[in-house]
Amino acid sequence: MIIRCGIIAILMMFLVLGSMCISVGQSDIGKIKCICIDAGHGGKDPGAIGSKTREKDVVLAVALRLGRLIEVAYPNIKVVYIRNKDVFVELRDRTRIANNNKADLFISIHANALDVKKKPSNKYIKGVETFVLGTNSSEHNLRVAMKENSVIHYEDDYSAKYAGFDPSKVESYILFNMVRNLHLENSVNLATMIQSELVKTTKQVNREVRQAPLWVLKDVAMPAVLVEIGYISNPDDERFMMSNAGQDKIARSIFKGFQNYKNKLEAKTAGVLMLEGQETAKNNVITERHSINKKEVASERPLYAIQVASSVVCIKNSANICHGMQVNELNSGGRFRYYVQASENLNTVKKSLSEVRMIVKDCFVIAIYKNKIISVAEAQKLSK
């Protein structure tokens, strides 16, 4: 009897432990496990230069403080530093580091500046602002993008590395119109929370959340923001960024913004998981209804389609990019491209464009030939 009770007690203990393990496993779903912190510029690239300090120095100090705050508060979150000392890191390598570590968030820290010699009144402009990837064409946002992208000039053979992109030429920024930020909503949410905390804690001028064609955010496969922590060309901002108290307030503000985002995201994920099974079943029905004929995709003739997304890494849940339509994947030119409504008839695809744009606003027509992206004009010649 005693032995039997003992066995039952042991079995009960294993059941309890097992249920605890299941609970922990389920609670990990949707959690932020890795965050990448990018201190802008570095090494031979000083960034913006103030009267007493350099951008690369103050942003590194803030980045290290931010990382320590996260490591102490959340020991289970892996913190990846793009640089933790004064070294030069190429822009494309910053993206690669974040993607290779499968980071859940990317925060790039910079300091702004204006040309005071050219226009003395520029020294009075101050404040903090937070950017997400976008094609906003305002003069201010483009100027900031040009300044931050100018790091490319420090790289050898940059024209070949970045496919002819020149950060100093306005026409180079046309290519950003073809990049769809798959994480825009979450990026904006993170940026809004960081910006709110920055203004509240530092009492700096609020220059709001903005969109700009920033190369360092272009190919990261996760929500990403670039924080301009002040104007190094403004004496007050520069003094604040140089001080230990200022750096501490800035780092704590970004940390608090991240913390608010994390809590909100995980609370939302917990609610979504309850409906995930039903949603998956519904999507499977829709996908079957809109499937594309395999013979058509394998055609020797050029295909026309509507691109809805592109990424440097494979998107796991690509079906969610364009609900209600079969989403196809093509790995071409070093990018994964996702498209719908493929057809050998260009006019048929064009007629579908307005329908797709109701789901994905910034989609556009592409041409595919022998598993490679070609221009629509070239495809038309081949079709003839």
GROMACS .gro file of C-alpha atoms in nm:
model
  384
    1MET     CA    1   0.000   0.000   0.000
    2ILE     CA    2   0.280   0.239   0.096
    3ILE     CA    3   0.470   0.151  -0.222
    4ARG     CA    4   0.159   0.206  -0.436
    5CYS     CA    5   0.095   0.545  -0.273
    6GLY     CA    6   0.458   0.634  -0.331
    7ILE     CA    7   0.435   0.548  -0.700
    8ILE     CA    8   0.116   0.752  -0.733
    9ALA     CA    9   0.284   1.048  -0.561
   10ILE     CA   10   0.581   1.026  -0.799
   11LEU     CA   11   0.349   1.010  -1.102
   12MET     CA   12   0.157   1.310  -0.972
   13MET     CA   13   0.483   1.499  -0.931
   14PHE     CA   14   0.584   1.427  -1.291
   15LEU     CA   15   0.241   1.539  -1.414
   16VAL     CA   16   0.276   1.870  -1.226
   17LEU     CA   17   0.629   1.923  -1.356
   18GLY     CA   18   0.513   1.833  -1.705
   19SER     CA   19   0.229   2.084  -1.692
   20MET     CA   20   0.473   2.348  -1.567
   21CYS     CA   21   0.703   2.281  -1.863
   22ILE     CA   22   0.410   2.309  -2.103
   23SER     CA   23   0.308   2.641  -1.948
   24VAL     CA   24   0.660   2.780  -1.977
   25GLY     CA   25   0.685   2.665  -2.337
   26GLN     CA   26   0.358   2.831  -2.431
   27SER     CA   27   0.448   3.152  -2.251
   28ASP     CA   28   0.768   3.182  -2.458
   29ILE     CA   29   0.571   3.210  -2.781
   30GLY     CA   30   0.584   3.562  -2.923
   31LYS     CA   31   0.836   3.687  -2.669
   32ILE     CA   32   1.129   3.912  -2.756
   33LYS     CA   33   1.439   3.695  -2.725
   34CYS     CA   34   1.704   3.903  -2.898
   35ILE     CA   35   1.756   4.276  -2.950
   36CYS     CA   36   2.023   4.433  -3.169
   37ILE     CA   37   2.164   4.772  -3.062
   38ASP     CA   38   2.349   4.973  -3.326
   39ALA     CA   39   2.574   5.261  -3.223
   40GLY     CA   40   2.602   5.466  -3.541
   41HIS     CA   41   2.929   5.544  -3.722
   42GLY     CA   42   3.259   5.452  -3.549
   43GLY     CA   43   3.628   5.416  -3.626
   44LYS     CA   44   3.733   5.621  -3.928
   45ASP     CA   45   3.378   5.757  -3.954
   46PRO     CA   46   3.326   6.016  -3.674
   47GLY     CA   47   2.969   6.097  -3.777
   48ALA     CA   48   2.858   6.451  -3.699
   49ILE     CA   49   3.122   6.665  -3.528
   50GLY     CA   50   3.023   6.918  -3.262
   51SER     CA   51   3.231   7.189  -3.099
   52LYS     CA   52   3.338   6.956  -2.817
   53THR     CA   53   3.253   6.598  -2.912
   54ARG     CA   54   3.181   6.356  -3.195
   55GLU     CA   55   2.864   6.165  -3.277
   56LYS     CA   56   3.038   5.825  -3.276
   57ASP     CA   57   3.147   5.872  -2.912
   58VAL     CA   58   2.820   5.986  -2.755
   59VAL     CA   59   2.604   5.729  -2.935
   60LEU     CA   60   2.836   5.445  -2.830
   61ALA     CA   61   2.812   5.556  -2.467
   62VAL     CA   62   2.430   5.560  -2.487
   63ALA     CA   63   2.417   5.224  -2.670
   64LEU     CA   64   2.627   5.052  -2.402
   65ARG     CA   65   2.414   5.200  -2.123
   66LEU     CA   66   2.096   5.086  -2.300
   67GLY     CA   67   2.234   4.736  -2.346
   68ARG     CA   68   2.326   4.707  -1.979
   69LEU     CA   69   1.978   4.818  -1.872
   70ILE     CA   70   1.820   4.544  -2.086
   71GLU     CA   71   2.068   4.279  -1.971
   72VAL     CA   72   2.001   4.353  -1.605
   73ALA     CA   73   1.622   4.376  -1.637
   74TYR     CA   74   1.585   4.082  -1.877
   75PRO     CA   75   1.868   3.828  -1.839
   76ASN     CA   76   1.692   3.594  -2.086
   77ILE     CA   77   1.706   3.848  -2.368
   78LYS     CA   78   2.017   3.827  -2.582
   79VAL     CA   79   2.166   4.172  -2.649
   80VAL     CA   80   2.373   4.200  -2.967
   81TYR     CA   81   2.591   4.508  -3.012
   82ILE     CA   82   2.680   4.611  -3.366
   83ARG     CA   83   2.988   4.764  -3.207
   84ASN     CA   84   3.091   4.788  -2.841
   85LYS     CA   85   3.405   4.992  -2.908
   86ASP     CA   86   3.536   5.254  -3.150
   87VAL     CA   87   3.549   5.048  -3.471
   88PHE     CA   88   3.414   5.102  -3.823
   89VAL     CA   89   3.132   4.871  -3.936
   90GLU     CA   90   2.995   4.885  -4.291
   91LEU     CA   91   2.624   4.955  -4.329
   92ARG     CA   92   2.545   4.624  -4.497
   93ASP     CA   93   2.733   4.440  -4.221
   94ARG     CA   94   2.515   4.605  -3.957
   95THR     CA   95   2.211   4.462  -4.132
   96ARG     CA   96   2.378   4.122  -4.170
   97ILE     CA   97   2.468   4.102  -3.800
   98ALA     CA   98   2.108   4.171  -3.697
   99ASN     CA   99   1.964   3.918  -3.944
  100ASN     CA  100   2.222   3.646  -3.865
  101ASN     CA  101   2.139   3.673  -3.495
  102LYS     CA  102   1.767   3.655  -3.576
  103ALA     CA  103   1.706   3.964  -3.368
  104ASP     CA  104   1.348   4.054  -3.282
  105LEU     CA  105   1.420   4.428  -3.268
  106PHE     CA  106   1.682   4.663  -3.414
  107ILE     CA  107   1.755   4.999  -3.251
  108SER     CA  108   2.007   5.229  -3.420
  109ILE     CA  109   2.131   5.529  -3.217
  110HIS     CA  110   2.254   5.850  -3.382
  111ALA     CA  111   2.295   6.223  -3.319
  112ASN     CA  112   2.171   6.485  -3.562
  113ALA     CA  113   2.352   6.795  -3.694
  114LEU     CA  114   2.309   7.095  -3.921
  115ASP     CA  115   2.566   7.309  -4.101
  116VAL     CA  116   2.617   7.604  -3.865
  117LYS     CA  117   2.893   7.765  -4.076
  118LYS     CA  118   2.671   7.781  -4.381
  119LYS     CA  119   2.371   7.903  -4.182
  120PRO     CA  120   2.450   8.035  -3.829
  121SER     CA  121   2.084   8.020  -3.720
  122ASN     CA  122   2.103   7.639  -3.748
  123LYS     CA  123   2.270   7.627  -3.407
  124TYR     CA  124   1.934   7.708  -3.246
  125ILE     CA  125   1.764   7.397  -3.388
  126LYS     CA  126   1.747   7.119  -3.129
  127GLY     CA  127   1.544   6.821  -3.016
  128VAL     CA  128   1.495   6.445  -3.047
  129GLU     CA  129   1.328   6.246  -3.324
  130THR     CA  130   1.282   5.879  -3.407
  131PHE     CA  131   1.280   5.738  -3.760
  132VAL     CA  132   1.139   5.429  -3.928
  133LEU     CA  133   1.208   5.316  -4.284
  134GLY     CA  134   0.993   5.497  -4.539
  135THR     CA  135   0.986   5.706  -4.853
  136ASN     CA  136   0.867   6.033  -4.701
  137SER     CA  137   1.007   6.293  -4.939
  138SER     CA  138   1.012   6.596  -4.708
  139GLU     CA  139   1.331   6.799  -4.732
  140HIS     CA  140   1.418   6.750  -4.365
  141ASN     CA  141   1.372   6.371  -4.368
  142LEU     CA  142   1.572   6.334  -4.689
  143ARG     CA  143   1.851   6.549  -4.545
  144VAL     CA  144   1.872   6.328  -4.236
  145ALA     CA  145   1.879   6.017  -4.457
  146MET     CA  146   2.158   6.162  -4.670
  147LYS     CA  147   2.362   6.242  -4.360
  148GLU     CA  148   2.324   5.899  -4.205
  149ASN     CA  149   2.370   5.715  -4.536
  150SER     CA  150   2.689   5.910  -4.610
  151VAL     CA  151   2.881   5.653  -4.403
  152ILE     CA  152   2.891   5.454  -4.729
  153HIS     CA  153   3.156   5.695  -4.858
  154TYR     CA  154   3.399   5.554  -4.599
  155GLU     CA  155   3.374   5.209  -4.757
  156ASP     CA  156   3.601   5.088  -5.035
  157ASP     CA  157   3.431   5.038  -5.370
  158TYR     CA  158   3.096   5.144  -5.223
  159SER     CA  159   2.934   5.198  -5.565
  160ALA     CA  160   2.973   4.829  -5.654
  161LYS     CA  161   2.870   4.709  -5.306
  162TYR     CA  162   2.549   4.911  -5.306
  163ALA     CA  163   2.456   4.865  -5.673
  164GLY     CA  164   2.541   5.221  -5.777
  165PHE     CA  165   2.364   5.385  -5.482
  166ASP     CA  166   2.512   5.728  -5.402
  167PRO     CA  167   2.379   5.878  -5.076
  168SER     CA  168   2.453   6.232  -5.196
  169LYS     CA  169   2.230   6.207  -5.506
  170VAL     CA  170   1.854   6.251  -5.476
  171GLU     CA  171   1.784   6.021  -5.772
  172SER     CA  172   1.945   5.728  -5.586
  173TYR     CA  173   1.657   5.729  -5.340
  174ILE     CA  174   1.407   5.620  -5.604
  175LEU     CA  175   1.501   5.258  -5.525
  176PHE     CA  176   1.349   5.293  -5.178
  177ASN     CA  177   1.007   5.324  -5.344
  178MET     CA  178   1.044   4.954  -5.436
  179VAL     CA  179   1.119   4.843  -5.079
  180ARG     CA  180   0.823   4.751  -4.867
  181ASN     CA  181   0.876   4.768  -4.494
  182LEU     CA  182   0.704   4.448  -4.377
  183HIS     CA  183   0.742   4.553  -4.015
  184LEU     CA  184   0.620   4.910  -4.054
  185GLU     CA  185   0.333   4.887  -3.804
  186ASN     CA  186   0.550   4.742  -3.526
  187SER     CA  187   0.835   4.976  -3.614
  188VAL     CA  188   0.606   5.277  -3.581
  189ASN     CA  189   0.470   5.146  -3.250
  190LEU     CA  190   0.822   5.103  -3.112
  191ALA     CA  191   0.930   5.444  -3.245
  192THR     CA  192   0.625   5.615  -3.094
  193MET     CA  193   0.688   5.466  -2.750
  194ILE     CA  194   1.058   5.552  -2.756
  195GLN     CA  195   0.990   5.907  -2.875
  196SER     CA  196   0.725   5.958  -2.607
  197GLU     CA  197   0.962   5.848  -2.330
  198LEU     CA  198   1.250   6.054  -2.469
  199VAL     CA  199   1.046   6.373  -2.462
  200LYS     CA  200   0.894   6.300  -2.122
  201THR     CA  201   1.221   6.208  -1.948
  202THR     CA  202   1.480   6.433  -2.115
  203LYS     CA  203   1.249   6.737  -2.160
  204GLN     CA  204   1.401   6.780  -2.505
  205VAL     CA  205   1.215   6.938  -2.798
  206ASN     CA  206   0.980   6.686  -2.961
  207ARG     CA  207   1.060   6.654  -3.332
  208GLU     CA  208   0.822   6.356  -3.358
  209VAL     CA  209   0.832   6.017  -3.533
  210ARG     CA  210   0.927   6.036  -3.900
  211GLN     CA  211   0.986   5.817  -4.206
  212ALA     CA  212   1.304   5.835  -4.414
  213PRO     CA  213   1.497   5.620  -4.667
  214LEU     CA  214   1.770   5.506  -4.428
  215TRP     CA  215   1.993   5.230  -4.565
  216VAL     CA  216   2.073   5.082  -4.224
  217LEU     CA  217   1.701   5.002  -4.179
  218LYS     CA  218   1.639   4.889  -4.537
  219ASP     CA  219   1.710   4.517  -4.517
  220VAL     CA  220   1.668   4.427  -4.150
  221ALA     CA  221   1.414   4.147  -4.117
  222MET     CA  222   1.253   4.279  -3.798
  223PRO     CA  223   1.091   4.595  -3.656
  224ALA     CA  224   1.359   4.865  -3.663
  225VAL     CA  225   1.403   5.228  -3.561
  226LEU     CA  226   1.674   5.493  -3.578
  227VAL     CA  227   1.682   5.731  -3.282
  228GLU     CA  228   1.833   6.078  -3.322
  229ILE     CA  229   1.912   6.164  -2.959
  230GLY     CA  230   1.973   6.535  -3.018
  231TYR     CA  231   2.150   6.794  -3.234
  232ILE     CA  232   2.524   6.790  -3.181
  233SER     CA  233   2.533   7.124  -3.365
  234ASN     CA  234   2.325   7.280  -3.087
  235PRO     CA  235   2.534   7.378  -2.778
  236ASP     CA  236   2.262   7.278  -2.529
  237ASP     CA  237   2.193   6.941  -2.692
  238GLU     CA  238   2.564   6.869  -2.726
  239ARG     CA  239   2.629   6.949  -2.361
  240PHE     CA  240   2.338   6.724  -2.256
  241MET     CA  241   2.455   6.433  -2.473
  242MET     CA  242   2.812   6.462  -2.340
  243SER     CA  243   2.712   6.451  -1.973
  244ASN     CA  244   2.676   6.129  -1.774
  245ALA     CA  245   2.336   6.245  -1.652
  246GLY     CA  246   2.221   6.317  -2.007
  247GLN     CA  247   2.343   5.984  -2.143
  248ASP     CA  248   2.175   5.804  -1.855
  249LYS     CA  249   1.842   5.979  -1.916
  250ILE     CA  250   1.856   5.908  -2.290
  251ALA     CA  251   1.941   5.540  -2.238
  252ARG     CA  252   1.667   5.499  -1.975
  253SER     CA  253   1.415   5.669  -2.204
  254ILE     CA  254   1.490   5.430  -2.491
  255PHE     CA  255   1.482   5.139  -2.247
  256LYS     CA  256   1.143   5.247  -2.110
  257GLY     CA  257   1.007   5.282  -2.464
  258PHE     CA  258   1.135   4.934  -2.548
  259GLN     CA  259   0.983   4.799  -2.226
  260ASN     CA  260   0.642   4.951  -2.304
  261TYR     CA  261   0.655   4.806  -2.656
  262LYS     CA  262   0.759   4.463  -2.525
  263ASN     CA  263   0.476   4.449  -2.272
  264LYS     CA  264   0.215   4.559  -2.524
  265LEU     CA  265   0.340   4.321  -2.794
  266GLU     CA  266   0.342   4.019  -2.563
  267ALA     CA  267  -0.002   4.098  -2.424
  268LYS     CA  268  -0.136   4.125  -2.777
  269THR     CA  269   0.036   3.801  -2.882
  270ALA     CA  270  -0.120   3.613  -2.592
  271GLY     CA  271  -0.466   3.714  -2.713
  272VAL     CA  272  -0.394   3.635  -3.077
  273LEU     CA  273  -0.268   3.283  -2.999
  274MET     CA  274  -0.614   3.186  -2.877
  275LEU     CA  275  -0.758   3.251  -3.224
  276GLU     CA  276  -0.459   3.129  -3.423
  277GLY     CA  277  -0.600   2.782  -3.496
  278GLN     CA  278  -0.923   2.918  -3.640
  279GLU     CA  279  -0.738   3.181  -3.845
  280THR     CA  280  -0.497   2.923  -3.991
  281ALA     CA  281  -0.785   2.702  -4.102
  282LYS     CA  282  -0.958   2.998  -4.266
  283ASN     CA  283  -0.638   3.104  -4.447
  284ASN     CA  284  -0.586   2.752  -4.579
  285VAL     CA  285  -0.931   2.758  -4.738
  286ILE     CA  286  -0.863   3.098  -4.894
  287THR     CA  287  -0.522   2.989  -5.023
  288GLU     CA  288  -0.670   2.685  -5.197
  289ARG     CA  289  -0.941   2.899  -5.354
  290HIS     CA  290  -0.686   3.137  -5.505
  291SER     CA  291  -0.409   2.891  -5.596
  292ILE     CA  292  -0.212   2.950  -5.918
  293ASN     CA  293  -0.187   2.684  -6.187
  294LYS     CA  294   0.156   2.518  -6.154
  295LYS     CA  295   0.195   2.489  -6.532
  296GLU     CA  296   0.153   2.864  -6.562
  297VAL     CA  297   0.431   2.932  -6.308
  298ALA     CA  298   0.663   2.686  -6.486
  299SER     CA  299   0.601   2.849  -6.827
  300GLU     CA  300   0.895   2.909  -7.063
  301ARG     CA  301   0.740   3.241  -7.158
  302PRO     CA  302   0.786   3.553  -6.939
  303LEU     CA  303   0.540   3.585  -6.654
  304TYR     CA  304   0.397   3.908  -6.519
  305ALA     CA  305   0.296   3.935  -6.155
  306ILE     CA  306   0.237   4.182  -5.872
  307GLN     CA  307   0.516   4.205  -5.615
  308VAL     CA  308   0.383   4.255  -5.263
  309ALA     CA  309   0.705   4.225  -5.063
  310SER     CA  310   1.079   4.162  -5.075
  311SER     CA  311   1.334   4.073  -4.811
  312VAL     CA  312   1.698   3.964  -4.777
  313VAL     CA  313   1.580   3.669  -4.567
  314CYS     CA  314   1.303   3.418  -4.623
  315ILE     CA  315   0.969   3.525  -4.472
  316LYS     CA  316   0.823   3.231  -4.282
  317ASN     CA  317   0.457   3.337  -4.282
  318SER     CA  318   0.450   3.476  -4.635
  319ALA     CA  319   0.085   3.375  -4.677
  320ASN     CA  320  -0.005   3.656  -4.436
  321ILE     CA  321   0.144   3.925  -4.661
  322CYS     CA  322  -0.157   3.933  -4.890
  323HIS     CA  323  -0.461   3.769  -4.731
  324GLY     CA  324  -0.700   3.604  -4.974
  325MET     CA  325  -0.441   3.540  -5.247
  326GLN     CA  326  -0.178   3.277  -5.314
  327VAL     CA  327   0.160   3.431  -5.232
  328ASN     CA  328   0.451   3.295  -5.434
  329GLU     CA  329   0.820   3.321  -5.347
  330LEU     CA  330   1.115   3.383  -5.581
  331ASN     CA  331   1.480   3.407  -5.476
  332SER     CA  332   1.636   3.639  -5.734
  333GLY     CA  333   1.923   3.886  -5.719
  334GLY     CA  334   2.003   3.808  -5.357
  335ARG     CA  335   1.650   3.889  -5.236
  336PHE     CA  336   1.338   3.688  -5.164
  337ARG     CA  337   1.053   3.839  -5.362
  338TYR     CA  338   0.688   3.766  -5.295
  339TYR     CA  339   0.426   3.804  -5.566
  340VAL     CA  340   0.064   3.729  -5.651
  341GLN     CA  341  -0.163   3.705  -5.960
  342ALA     CA  342   0.101   3.566  -6.199
  343SER     CA  343   0.002   3.548  -6.565
  344GLU     CA  344   0.155   3.548  -6.914
  345ASN     CA  345  -0.086   3.829  -7.001
  346LEU     CA  346   0.032   4.172  -6.884
  347ASN     CA  347  -0.312   4.329  -6.918
  348THR     CA  348  -0.465   4.062  -6.694
  349VAL     CA  349  -0.210   4.141  -6.424
  350LYS     CA  350  -0.264   4.516  -6.458
  351LYS     CA  351  -0.638   4.469  -6.410
  352SER     CA  352  -0.567   4.292  -6.080
  353LEU     CA  353  -0.342   4.571  -5.954
  354SER     CA  354  -0.619   4.784  -5.801
  355GLU     CA  355  -0.760   4.480  -5.617
  356VAL     CA  356  -0.419   4.389  -5.471
  357ARG     CA  357  -0.354   4.751  -5.372
  358MET     CA  358  -0.655   4.738  -5.143
  359ILE     CA  359  -0.456   4.483  -4.939
  360VAL     CA  360  -0.095   4.594  -5.005
  361LYS     CA  361  -0.085   4.963  -5.089
  362ASP     CA  362   0.269   4.983  -5.232
  363CYS     CA  363   0.265   4.678  -5.462
  364PHE     CA  364   0.374   4.697  -5.827
  365VAL     CA  365   0.400   4.491  -6.148
  366ILE     CA  366   0.713   4.282  -6.210
  367ALA     CA  367   0.826   4.042  -6.483
  368ILE     CA  368   0.981   3.698  -6.429
  369TYR     CA  369   1.174   3.494  -6.684
  370LYS     CA  370   1.354   3.168  -6.607
  371ASN     CA  371   1.329   3.229  -6.233
  372LYS     CA  372   1.485   3.575  -6.257
  373ILE     CA  373   1.342   3.925  -6.231
  374ILE     CA  374   1.363   4.120  -6.557
  375SER     CA  375   1.216   4.453  -6.662
  376VAL     CA  376   0.859   4.461  -6.789
  377ALA     CA  377   0.982   4.617  -7.114
  378GLU     CA  378   1.228   4.332  -7.168
  379ALA     CA  379   0.956   4.077  -7.094
  380GLN     CA  380   0.728   4.237  -7.354
  381LYS     CA  381   1.002   4.203  -7.618
  382LEU     CA  382   1.052   3.836  -7.529
  383SER     CA  383   0.676   3.775  -7.544
  384LYS     CA  384   0.666   3.900  -7.901
   0.00000   0.00000   0.00000
